[in-house]
Coordinates of C-alpha atoms in Angstrom, one line a residue:
Chain A
M20 CA 84.9 51.8 53.8
A21 CA 83.0 55.1 54.4
W22 CA 81.3 57.1 57.3
Q23 CA 79.2 59.6 58.3
T24 CA 77.0 60.9 61.4
F25 CA 73.5 62.1 61.0
G26 CA 71.1 63.6 62.7
H27 CA 68.8 63.4 65.3
E28 CA 66.9 65.8 67.5
A29 CA 68.4 65.0 70.8
D30 CA 71.5 63.2 69.9
I31 CA 73.6 61.8 66.4
G32 CA 73.3 59.0 64.3
V33 CA 76.3 56.8 63.1
R34 CA 76.7 55.4 59.9
G35 CA 79.4 53.3 58.1
S36 CA 79.4 51.4 54.6
G37 CA 81.5 49.7 52.5
A38 CA 82.0 46.8 49.9
T39 CA 82.3 44.4 53.0
L40 CA 79.8 43.8 56.4
A41 CA 83.2 44.3 58.4
Q42 CA 84.2 47.4 56.4
A43 CA 80.7 48.7 57.1
F44 CA 81.2 48.1 61.0
A45 CA 84.8 49.7 60.7
G46 CA 82.7 52.8 59.4
A47 CA 80.4 52.8 62.0
A48 CA 83.1 52.7 64.3
T49 CA 85.3 55.5 62.9
A50 CA 81.6 57.7 63.1
L51 CA 81.2 56.8 66.4
T52 CA 84.5 58.4 67.4
A53 CA 83.4 61.2 64.9
V54 CA 80.8 61.9 67.6
I55 CA 83.4 62.6 70.0
C56 CA 86.4 64.4 68.1
D57 CA 87.7 64.5 65.0
P58 CA 89.1 60.9 63.8
A59 CA 91.7 62.2 61.8
G60 CA 93.8 63.6 64.7
V61 CA 93.4 60.4 66.6
A62 CA 96.7 58.4 66.4
A63 CA 96.5 54.6 65.5
R64 CA 99.1 53.7 67.9
A65 CA 98.0 51.1 70.6
P66 CA 95.8 47.9 69.7
V67 CA 93.1 46.9 71.8
G68 CA 91.4 43.5 71.4
V69 CA 87.4 43.7 71.1
A70 CA 85.1 40.8 70.9
C71 CA 81.4 40.5 70.8
A72 CA 78.3 37.7 69.5
A73 CA 74.7 38.3 69.1
P74 CA 72.2 36.3 67.6
D75 CA 71.4 39.0 64.8
L76 CA 73.4 41.7 62.3
E77 CA 71.7 44.4 64.0
L78 CA 72.4 43.2 67.7
L79 CA 76.0 42.9 66.6
L80 CA 76.2 46.1 65.7
V81 CA 75.1 47.7 68.8
D82 CA 77.4 45.1 70.6
W83 CA 80.1 46.4 68.5
L84 CA 79.6 50.0 69.2
N85 CA 79.2 49.6 73.0
A86 CA 82.0 47.7 73.2
L87 CA 84.1 50.4 71.8
V88 CA 82.5 52.9 74.6
F89 CA 83.0 50.5 77.2
E90 CA 86.9 50.3 75.8
M91 CA 87.1 54.3 75.5
A92 CA 85.2 55.0 78.7
T93 CA 87.8 52.5 80.8
R94 CA 90.6 53.1 79.2
R95 CA 90.3 56.6 78.6
M96 CA 91.0 56.0 74.8
L97 CA 90.0 57.2 71.3
F98 CA 90.1 55.1 68.3
S99 CA 90.6 55.9 64.6
R100 CA 91.5 52.2 62.8
F101 CA 89.7 49.1 62.8
D102 CA 90.3 46.1 62.0
V103 CA 87.2 44.0 62.0
R104 CA 86.3 40.1 61.1
I105 CA 82.7 39.1 61.2
E106 CA 81.7 35.1 60.9
A107 CA 78.5 33.7 61.3
D108 CA 78.1 30.4 63.6
A109 CA 75.4 28.5 65.1
G110 CA 74.2 31.2 67.5
G111 CA 74.2 33.7 64.8
F112 CA 77.2 35.9 64.3
R113 CA 80.7 36.5 65.9
L114 CA 83.0 39.7 65.7
A115 CA 86.7 40.0 66.7
A116 CA 88.2 43.2 66.2
T117 CA 91.4 44.9 66.8
A118 CA 90.5 49.0 67.6
W119 CA 93.8 51.3 67.3
G120 CA 94.2 54.4 69.1
E121 CA 95.7 56.6 71.7
A122 CA 95.1 58.1 75.2
V123 CA 92.7 61.1 75.3
D124 CA 94.4 64.0 75.0
V125 CA 92.0 66.9 76.1
A126 CA 94.0 70.0 74.6
R127 CA 94.6 68.1 71.0
H128 CA 91.5 66.1 70.6
Q129 CA 88.9 68.6 71.8
P130 CA 86.5 66.0 72.6
A131 CA 82.9 67.3 72.8
A132 CA 80.9 64.8 74.1
E133 CA 81.3 61.3 75.7
V134 CA 78.8 58.5 74.0
K135 CA 76.5 57.2 76.8
G136 CA 75.9 54.0 74.7
A137 CA 74.6 52.9 71.2
S138 CA 70.5 52.4 71.0
F139 CA 68.0 50.3 68.6
C140 CA 66.9 53.7 67.3
E141 CA 67.1 53.9 63.6
L142 CA 69.0 50.8 63.7
A143 CA 69.8 49.1 60.4
V144 CA 72.4 46.6 58.9
V145 CA 71.7 46.0 55.3
H146 CA 73.2 44.8 52.2
G147 CA 71.9 47.0 49.7
A148 CA 70.7 45.7 46.0
D149 CA 74.2 47.9 44.6
G150 CA 75.8 45.7 46.8
V151 CA 76.9 47.8 49.5
W152 CA 76.6 47.2 52.9
V153 CA 75.4 50.1 55.8
A154 CA 75.1 50.0 59.4
Q155 CA 73.9 52.5 61.7
C156 CA 72.1 53.8 64.5
V157 CA 71.8 56.8 66.8
V158 CA 74.2 57.0 69.7
D159 CA 73.6 58.9 73.1
V160 CA 75.5 61.4 74.1
Chain B
M27 CA 53.4 67.9 63.7
E28 CA 50.2 67.7 62.1
L29 CA 47.5 68.6 65.0
R30 CA 44.6 67.2 63.3
R31 CA 44.5 63.8 64.8
F32 CA 44.4 65.2 68.2
R33 CA 41.4 66.4 70.6
Q34 CA 42.2 69.6 71.8
H35 CA 41.2 70.1 75.9
G36 CA 41.7 73.5 76.7
P37 CA 44.8 75.3 75.0
H38 CA 47.5 73.4 76.1
A39 CA 46.3 69.8 76.5
W40 CA 46.1 67.5 73.3
E41 CA 44.8 64.1 73.6
L42 CA 45.8 61.3 70.7
P43 CA 42.8 59.2 71.2
A44 CA 43.4 55.5 71.6
S45 CA 43.3 53.4 68.0
G46 CA 45.2 50.6 67.0
R47 CA 47.4 48.8 69.7
M48 CA 47.1 51.8 71.9
R49 CA 45.5 50.5 75.2
V50 CA 45.2 54.1 76.8
P51 CA 45.0 57.6 74.7
G52 CA 48.1 59.8 74.4
V53 CA 48.1 63.1 76.3
I54 CA 50.6 66.2 75.5
F55 CA 50.9 69.2 77.3
A56 CA 52.1 72.3 75.2
S57 CA 51.0 75.7 73.3
R58 CA 50.0 75.2 69.7
E59 CA 53.2 76.7 68.6
L60 CA 55.4 74.1 70.5
M61 CA 53.0 71.4 69.2
E62 CA 53.6 72.5 65.4
A63 CA 57.0 72.5 66.3
M64 CA 57.3 69.0 67.5
D65 CA 58.8 66.3 65.2
E66 CA 55.8 64.0 64.1
K67 CA 58.0 60.8 65.8
V68 CA 56.6 62.3 69.1
A69 CA 53.2 61.4 68.7
E70 CA 54.4 58.4 67.4
Q71 CA 56.3 57.5 70.2
V72 CA 53.6 58.6 72.6
A73 CA 51.3 56.2 70.7
N74 CA 53.9 53.1 71.0
V75 CA 54.1 53.9 74.9
A76 CA 50.3 53.9 75.0
S77 CA 50.4 50.2 73.5
L78 CA 52.4 49.0 76.4
P79 CA 51.0 46.5 78.8
G80 CA 49.7 47.7 82.0
I81 CA 49.8 51.2 81.2
V82 CA 47.5 53.3 83.6
G83 CA 45.5 56.5 82.6
A84 CA 47.4 58.1 79.3
A85 CA 50.9 58.2 78.5
Y86 CA 52.1 61.6 78.4
A87 CA 54.5 63.8 77.0
M88 CA 55.3 67.2 78.8
P89 CA 56.0 70.7 77.0
D90 CA 59.4 70.2 76.2
A91 CA 58.8 66.7 74.4
H92 CA 60.9 65.6 71.6
W93 CA 62.2 62.4 69.4
G94 CA 64.0 60.2 72.0
Y95 CA 64.4 56.3 71.7
G96 CA 61.0 54.4 72.6
F97 CA 59.8 56.8 74.8
P98 CA 59.8 60.6 73.6
I99 CA 62.2 62.8 75.8
G100 CA 59.8 64.4 77.8
G101 CA 57.4 61.4 78.3
V102 CA 55.6 59.9 81.5
A103 CA 54.0 56.5 81.6
A104 CA 52.9 54.7 84.7
F105 CA 52.3 51.0 84.9
D106 CA 50.5 48.9 87.4
A107 CA 52.0 45.5 88.3
D108 CA 49.3 43.9 89.1
E109 CA 47.7 44.2 85.5
G110 CA 50.4 43.1 83.9
G111 CA 52.3 46.4 84.0
V112 CA 55.9 46.4 82.6
V113 CA 59.2 48.3 83.3
S114 CA 61.5 49.7 80.4
A115 CA 64.9 50.4 80.4
G116 CA 64.4 52.3 77.5
G117 CA 61.7 54.6 79.4
V118 CA 64.4 55.5 81.6
G119 CA 67.2 56.0 79.5
F120 CA 70.9 55.4 79.3
D121 CA 71.6 58.1 81.9
I122 CA 69.9 57.2 84.8
S123 CA 69.1 59.6 87.4
C124 CA 70.2 62.5 85.8
G125 CA 69.0 65.7 87.2
V126 CA 69.5 68.8 88.5
R127 CA 70.6 70.1 92.0
T128 CA 70.4 74.1 93.2
L129 CA 72.4 75.1 96.0
H130 CA 71.8 78.5 97.7
T131 CA 75.0 80.6 98.4
G132 CA 73.8 83.4 100.4
L133 CA 75.5 85.8 98.2
T134 CA 74.2 88.7 95.9
R135 CA 74.8 89.2 92.7
A136 CA 76.8 92.0 93.6
D137 CA 79.3 89.8 95.7
V138 CA 80.0 87.5 93.1
E139 CA 80.5 89.8 90.2
A140 CA 83.4 91.4 92.3
H141 CA 85.3 88.0 92.4
K142 CA 83.8 86.3 89.4
K143 CA 86.6 85.7 87.4
R144 CA 88.6 83.8 90.3
L145 CA 85.1 81.9 91.2
A146 CA 85.1 80.6 87.6
D147 CA 88.7 79.4 87.5
V148 CA 88.7 77.8 91.0
L149 CA 85.3 76.3 90.3
Y150 CA 87.1 74.8 86.7
A151 CA 90.1 73.7 88.6
R152 CA 88.3 71.9 91.1
I153 CA 85.4 70.2 89.1
P154 CA 86.1 67.3 87.0
A155 CA 84.4 68.2 83.4
G156 CA 84.4 66.8 80.2
V157 CA 85.5 63.7 78.4
G158 CA 88.3 61.6 80.1
S159 CA 88.3 63.2 83.4
T160 CA 88.2 61.3 86.5
G161 CA 87.4 61.6 90.2
A162 CA 89.9 61.6 93.1
L163 CA 87.8 58.8 94.2
R164 CA 88.6 55.2 93.6
L165 CA 85.4 52.8 94.2
A166 CA 85.2 49.2 94.0
G167 CA 84.3 46.0 95.5
A168 CA 82.4 46.3 98.9
G169 CA 83.0 50.1 98.7
M170 CA 81.1 50.6 95.2
D171 CA 78.0 48.2 96.6
A172 CA 77.9 50.4 99.5
M173 CA 77.7 53.9 97.5
L174 CA 75.0 51.9 95.3
R175 CA 73.0 51.1 98.1
G176 CA 73.6 54.5 100.1
G177 CA 73.4 57.0 97.4
A178 CA 74.0 60.7 98.7
R179 CA 73.0 59.3 102.4
W180 CA 76.6 57.1 101.8
A181 CA 78.3 60.0 100.1
V182 CA 77.3 62.4 103.7
A183 CA 78.5 58.9 105.6
E184 CA 81.7 59.5 103.8
G185 CA 82.3 62.9 104.7
Y186 CA 80.9 64.6 101.6
G187 CA 78.4 66.9 103.2
S188 CA 76.1 66.7 106.2
E189 CA 72.8 65.2 107.3
A190 CA 70.6 68.5 106.8
D191 CA 71.4 67.8 103.1
L192 CA 69.0 64.7 103.0
A193 CA 66.1 66.3 103.7
H194 CA 66.1 68.3 100.4
I195 CA 66.7 65.5 97.8
E196 CA 64.0 63.3 96.5
E197 CA 63.5 60.1 98.7
S198 CA 65.9 61.9 101.2
G199 CA 68.9 61.1 98.9
C200 CA 68.5 57.3 98.7
A201 CA 66.3 55.2 96.6
A202 CA 65.1 52.0 98.7
G203 CA 65.5 48.8 96.7
A204 CA 69.0 49.1 95.3
D205 CA 70.6 46.0 94.5
P206 CA 74.3 46.1 93.8
R207 CA 74.3 42.2 92.4
A208 CA 72.0 43.2 89.6
V209 CA 74.7 45.7 88.2
S210 CA 77.1 44.4 86.0
D211 CA 81.2 44.0 86.7
M212 CA 81.5 46.1 83.5
A213 CA 79.0 48.8 85.0
K214 CA 80.8 49.0 87.9
K215 CA 84.3 49.2 86.4
R216 CA 83.0 52.2 84.2
Q217 CA 82.4 54.1 87.4
R218 CA 85.6 53.1 89.2
D219 CA 87.3 56.6 88.9
E220 CA 83.9 58.9 87.8
M221 CA 82.6 59.6 91.2
G222 CA 82.4 63.3 91.6
T223 CA 82.9 63.9 87.7
L224 CA 80.2 66.2 85.9
G225 CA 80.5 64.4 82.2
S226 CA 80.2 66.3 79.0
G227 CA 77.5 67.1 76.5
N228 CA 74.9 69.1 78.4
H229 CA 75.9 68.7 81.8
Y230 CA 77.3 71.5 83.5
L231 CA 77.7 73.4 87.3
E232 CA 76.2 77.0 86.9
V233 CA 76.4 79.6 89.1
Q234 CA 73.1 81.9 88.8
V235 CA 71.5 85.0 89.8
V236 CA 67.5 85.1 90.9
D237 CA 66.8 87.6 88.2
E238 CA 62.8 87.8 88.5
V239 CA 60.5 86.2 91.0
F240 CA 57.0 85.3 89.8
D241 CA 55.8 83.9 93.0
A242 CA 56.8 85.5 96.3
A243 CA 55.2 83.2 98.6
A244 CA 56.8 80.2 97.1
A245 CA 60.2 81.8 96.3
R246 CA 60.1 83.0 100.4
A247 CA 59.3 79.0 101.3
Y248 CA 62.5 78.0 99.0
G249 CA 64.5 80.8 100.9
L250 CA 64.8 83.2 97.3
A251 CA 65.0 86.7 96.8
R252 CA 65.6 88.5 93.5
G253 CA 69.5 89.3 93.0
D254 CA 70.4 86.1 95.2
V255 CA 73.2 84.1 93.7
V256 CA 72.5 80.4 93.9
V257 CA 74.7 77.1 92.1
S258 CA 72.9 74.5 89.8
I259 CA 74.7 71.2 88.8
H260 CA 73.3 69.3 86.1
C261 CA 74.3 65.8 85.8
G262 CA 73.6 62.1 86.3
S263 CA 75.2 58.5 87.0
R264 CA 78.0 58.6 84.8
G265 CA 79.2 55.3 83.2
L266 CA 77.6 53.4 85.8
G267 CA 74.3 54.0 84.8
H268 CA 75.1 54.3 80.9
Q269 CA 76.2 50.4 81.6
I270 CA 73.3 49.4 83.3
G271 CA 71.0 51.0 80.3
T272 CA 73.0 48.9 77.7
D273 CA 72.8 45.8 79.6
Y274 CA 69.2 45.9 80.3
L275 CA 68.3 47.3 77.2
R276 CA 70.1 44.3 75.4
E277 CA 68.8 42.0 77.9
M278 CA 64.8 43.0 77.2
V279 CA 65.2 43.3 73.6
I280 CA 66.5 39.4 73.4
A281 CA 63.7 38.6 76.5
A282 CA 60.6 40.1 74.5
R283 CA 61.7 38.6 71.1
D284 CA 62.1 35.2 72.9
A285 CA 58.9 35.6 74.7
G286 CA 57.1 36.5 71.2
I287 CA 56.2 40.0 72.2
A288 CA 55.8 42.1 69.3
L289 CA 57.4 45.7 70.3
P290 CA 56.4 48.8 67.9
D291 CA 59.9 49.7 68.5
R292 CA 62.7 47.5 69.8
E293 CA 63.8 50.7 72.3
L294 CA 60.6 50.1 74.0
A295 CA 62.2 46.6 75.5
C296 CA 60.5 46.1 78.5
A297 CA 59.9 43.3 81.2
P298 CA 56.8 42.7 83.5
L299 CA 57.0 44.1 86.9
N300 CA 56.3 40.9 88.2
S301 CA 59.0 38.9 86.3
T302 CA 62.8 38.3 87.8
L303 CA 64.1 40.3 84.9
G304 CA 61.5 43.1 85.6
Q305 CA 62.7 43.1 89.5
R306 CA 66.5 42.7 88.4
Y307 CA 66.4 45.9 86.4
L308 CA 64.4 47.8 88.9
G309 CA 67.5 46.9 91.5
A310 CA 69.7 47.6 89.0
M311 CA 68.3 50.9 88.3
R312 CA 67.8 52.2 91.7
A313 CA 71.4 51.4 92.2
G314 CA 72.0 53.8 89.2
I315 CA 69.8 56.4 91.2
N316 CA 71.8 56.2 94.2
C317 CA 75.2 56.3 91.9
A318 CA 73.8 59.7 90.6
L319 CA 73.0 61.3 93.7
A320 CA 76.4 60.6 95.6
N321 CA 78.0 61.8 92.2
R322 CA 75.6 65.1 93.3
Q323 CA 76.8 65.0 96.6
I324 CA 80.2 64.6 95.8
L325 CA 80.1 67.5 93.2
T326 CA 78.6 69.7 96.0
H327 CA 81.3 68.9 98.4
L328 CA 83.8 70.5 95.4
A329 CA 81.5 73.4 94.8
R330 CA 81.7 74.1 98.4
E331 CA 85.5 74.0 98.8
A332 CA 85.4 76.3 95.7
F333 CA 83.3 78.6 97.2
A334 CA 85.1 78.1 100.7
Q335 CA 88.5 79.4 98.5
V336 CA 86.8 82.4 97.4
F337 CA 84.4 83.4 99.8
P338 CA 85.5 81.8 103.2
R339 CA 82.3 82.1 105.5
V340 CA 79.8 80.9 102.6
R341 CA 77.8 77.8 103.1
L342 CA 76.2 76.2 100.3
P343 CA 72.9 74.4 101.8
I344 CA 70.8 72.6 99.2
L345 CA 67.5 74.1 97.9
Y346 CA 66.2 71.1 96.2
D347 CA 67.7 67.6 94.1
V348 CA 65.4 66.4 91.4
S349 CA 66.0 63.5 89.1
H350 CA 64.4 63.7 85.4
N351 CA 65.6 60.0 84.1
T352 CA 63.8 57.6 86.3
C353 CA 61.2 55.0 87.3
K354 CA 59.7 55.3 90.5
E355 CA 57.3 53.6 92.7
E356 CA 54.5 55.8 94.0
T357 CA 50.8 55.9 95.3
H358 CA 48.5 58.1 92.6
R359 CA 44.9 58.5 92.6
V360 CA 43.6 57.3 89.5
G361 CA 39.9 57.8 89.3
D362 CA 38.5 57.4 92.8
A363 CA 41.2 54.8 94.0
H364 CA 44.6 55.3 95.2
R365 CA 47.3 52.9 93.4
R366 CA 50.7 52.2 93.8
L367 CA 52.1 52.5 90.3
F368 CA 55.7 52.6 88.6
V369 CA 56.1 56.1 87.0
H370 CA 58.3 56.5 84.2
R371 CA 59.8 59.7 84.0
K372 CA 62.1 60.1 80.7
G373 CA 63.0 63.9 80.8
A374 CA 60.6 64.8 83.2
T375 CA 60.7 65.8 86.5
R376 CA 58.7 65.0 89.4
A377 CA 56.5 67.9 90.6
F378 CA 54.5 67.1 93.9
G379 CA 51.6 69.5 94.1
P380 CA 51.0 71.4 97.8
G381 CA 50.4 68.9 100.8
H382 CA 52.1 66.1 99.6
A383 CA 53.4 63.9 102.5
E384 CA 57.1 63.5 100.7
L385 CA 57.7 66.9 100.6
P386 CA 60.4 68.7 103.4
R387 CA 57.8 70.4 105.8
E388 CA 59.5 73.7 104.9
Y389 CA 58.1 73.0 101.5
R390 CA 54.6 71.4 101.8
D391 CA 52.9 74.5 101.4
A392 CA 54.4 75.6 98.2
G393 CA 54.8 72.4 96.6
Q394 CA 58.1 70.3 95.3
P395 CA 60.5 72.6 93.7
V396 CA 60.7 71.6 90.0
L397 CA 64.2 72.6 88.8
I398 CA 64.6 73.4 85.4
G399 CA 67.9 73.7 83.3
G400 CA 69.2 76.0 81.0
S401 CA 72.0 75.8 78.1
M402 CA 74.7 78.3 79.2
G403 CA 73.2 81.5 78.0
T404 CA 69.5 81.2 78.5
A405 CA 67.8 81.4 81.7
S406 CA 67.1 78.3 84.1
W407 CA 64.1 78.2 86.1
I408 CA 62.7 76.8 89.7
L409 CA 58.8 76.1 89.4
A410 CA 56.7 74.5 91.8
G411 CA 54.3 71.5 91.5
A412 CA 50.6 72.5 91.0
A413 CA 48.2 71.8 93.3
G414 CA 46.0 68.7 91.7
T415 CA 48.9 67.7 89.2
G416 CA 48.7 64.2 90.8
E417 CA 45.4 63.9 88.6
R418 CA 47.6 65.4 85.6
A419 CA 50.4 63.3 84.3
F420 CA 51.5 61.5 87.4
A421 CA 52.7 64.7 89.0
S422 CA 55.2 65.4 86.3
A423 CA 56.8 68.5 84.7
C424 CA 58.7 69.9 82.0
H425 CA 62.6 69.2 82.5
G426 CA 64.4 71.6 80.3
A427 CA 64.3 73.3 76.4
G428 CA 65.2 70.3 74.2
R429 CA 67.7 71.0 71.5
A430 CA 66.5 72.9 68.3
M431 CA 69.0 71.7 66.0
S432 CA 71.3 68.7 65.6
R433 CA 75.0 69.0 66.9
S434 CA 76.5 68.8 63.6
E435 CA 74.3 72.0 62.8
A436 CA 75.3 73.5 65.9
L437 CA 78.9 72.7 64.7
R438 CA 78.5 74.5 61.1
R439 CA 77.1 77.7 62.8
W440 CA 79.2 78.2 65.6
H441 CA 83.0 78.3 66.7
G442 CA 83.3 77.4 70.5
R443 CA 85.7 80.4 70.8
A444 CA 83.3 83.2 69.4
V445 CA 80.6 81.2 71.9
V446 CA 82.8 81.8 74.8
D447 CA 83.7 85.3 74.1
D448 CA 79.7 86.7 72.8
L449 CA 78.8 84.9 76.3
A450 CA 82.0 87.0 78.0
A451 CA 80.6 89.8 76.9
R452 CA 77.3 89.6 78.2
G453 CA 78.9 88.8 81.3
I454 CA 78.7 84.9 81.6
L455 CA 81.9 83.2 81.8
I456 CA 82.3 79.8 80.3
R457 CA 85.1 77.5 81.3
S458 CA 85.1 74.1 79.1
P459 CA 88.2 71.6 77.7
S460 CA 86.7 71.5 74.5
W461 CA 85.8 74.6 72.3
R462 CA 84.0 72.0 69.9
G463 CA 82.0 70.9 73.1
V464 CA 80.8 74.6 73.6
A465 CA 80.0 75.1 70.2
E466 CA 77.6 72.1 69.8
E467 CA 75.9 73.1 73.4
A468 CA 75.5 77.1 71.8
P469 CA 72.4 78.8 73.5
L470 CA 70.7 78.8 70.3
A471 CA 71.1 74.9 69.8
Y472 CA 68.6 75.1 72.1
K473 CA 64.5 75.6 72.3
D474 CA 63.2 79.0 74.0
V475 CA 63.2 77.5 77.7
G476 CA 61.1 80.0 78.5
A477 CA 58.1 79.4 76.3
V478 CA 58.1 75.3 77.3
V479 CA 57.9 76.8 81.0
D480 CA 55.1 79.1 80.1
A481 CA 53.2 75.8 78.7
A482 CA 54.2 73.8 81.7
E483 CA 52.4 76.8 83.9
R484 CA 49.2 77.2 81.5
A485 CA 48.9 73.3 81.5
G486 CA 48.5 73.4 85.5
L487 CA 51.6 71.2 85.6
A488 CA 54.0 73.8 87.6
M489 CA 53.8 77.0 88.6
K490 CA 56.6 79.7 87.9
V491 CA 58.5 80.7 91.2
A492 CA 61.7 82.4 90.2
R493 CA 63.7 82.7 87.0
L494 CA 67.9 82.5 86.8
A495 CA 70.3 84.3 84.7
P496 CA 73.7 82.4 84.2
L497 CA 76.7 84.1 85.6
V498 CA 79.6 81.4 85.3
C499 CA 79.3 78.1 83.6
V500 CA 81.5 75.2 84.1
K501 CA 81.0 73.2 81.0
G502 CA 81.8 69.4 80.5

């Protein structure tokens, strides 16, 4: 699993990649945390379950990131480890995950900006010819 | 941006002629320099907005326009419900009714300089700012719904301010037609303990001094003179607005696909105004506007408490409160007719000209105050809606400078501590919970707001009244 953020004029993009779709989604989630603070500084102490479903993979990525934004906002937590499972079903795709993290500690984490939501801008979930899955979109901060 | 495809109408209006899917032309108001610096995506996004059903006149972009989602930031577009017009969640954005409120203090620069450090510390202690911060208020159930229906009017009734405040807020502090039932439980849960919080990113509370007056008559009408100290608050509808944007963007994307509507960009997801989904979104979005107005009203109350601690006899009356991420139903003259239109302003400020009936009596000769935010070390501006702007971009003007570089580039260039020290050396005190946040918001990470304001004035959108220099900034 690999992750990175990428530039957008007003905001910032998040991108994850890996050998599996689940790894790419986990990478995008790590990049989401990196928008806010250094993921390496967030202890994976407490698990939070997340589930979502969508008719296509791109919408599933937006739903996944927005579910994490919601959990971060309402639990006042940051996450650094993501165990993700994605399955196809009759309605499209279903994601079940456990996000591991800890409560926001402003002095230690130095969180820069909260993420308002995941957008459809630069949204893509692709399985490249090299076999690598990439999942990305721009998030509003 | 490549300018050859534009037709120039004077030095500050650039028309993108309608072609392909575009139903109307696009018009960008900017100087040549600002146009050349704009990303190609702005023209692409203006053209995409111009292709939406029921759009009236043109798709506009303000001098601070930059690449957004679906709509450009700085985009303005009006739709007629009777001509199949649409409302777009992406055209309003995630931070519904994000805006600027400016308060008088009755203090001069000399008054504040004598107590500046203490004032900065007291403000920082009292204003919840940054990621994870919460307010003192807990809202749920009927209380939450009452806030969503009442906006700043609700906040005043709850003891946060006075009736006199409401006259100096757009829509007198309360957007009509808000429907709390159209707001999801998730959105309400996100807002439960976020009332009276500033947020993060480019949101701030700033103590500023009027360092130059450009229009003495308008400044007098607004109660401003050189050397006066004011307070400006930039923030929005917090988690509730963000979640409304998330919920309806998703629903509109799926509805458009199910209806066979091919959108040039999914972020343009929209619904006909005369549809159940369109009406539901309007009800939720107006509730989001009221949340933002109530939030800024509570922050005003907190600022008043902080000032009273340092300057016991000082009052902080509201100069004005503007929202720059909205869709509002307004009457505009189009050709020879007056029409009811739904005007989207995404990163654009309403700028009613002199004589407009919706302005407070004391501002009616000067035009609407247009409050333009700065970026810690740079100036903020107060403009006045220009005469005749109703014909130009549906009475709209710019909202700020816009970023000159990405957040990651800003992080590479600056360290937050150095930015704070540098600004302190210039007499500007920054208080923020996050060094990284300050670095990402470094003044030089933003474009020159002066060039944007000059272009807005020369394009006839709004006229310069006063420039404000920062003294203290509480940054989220």
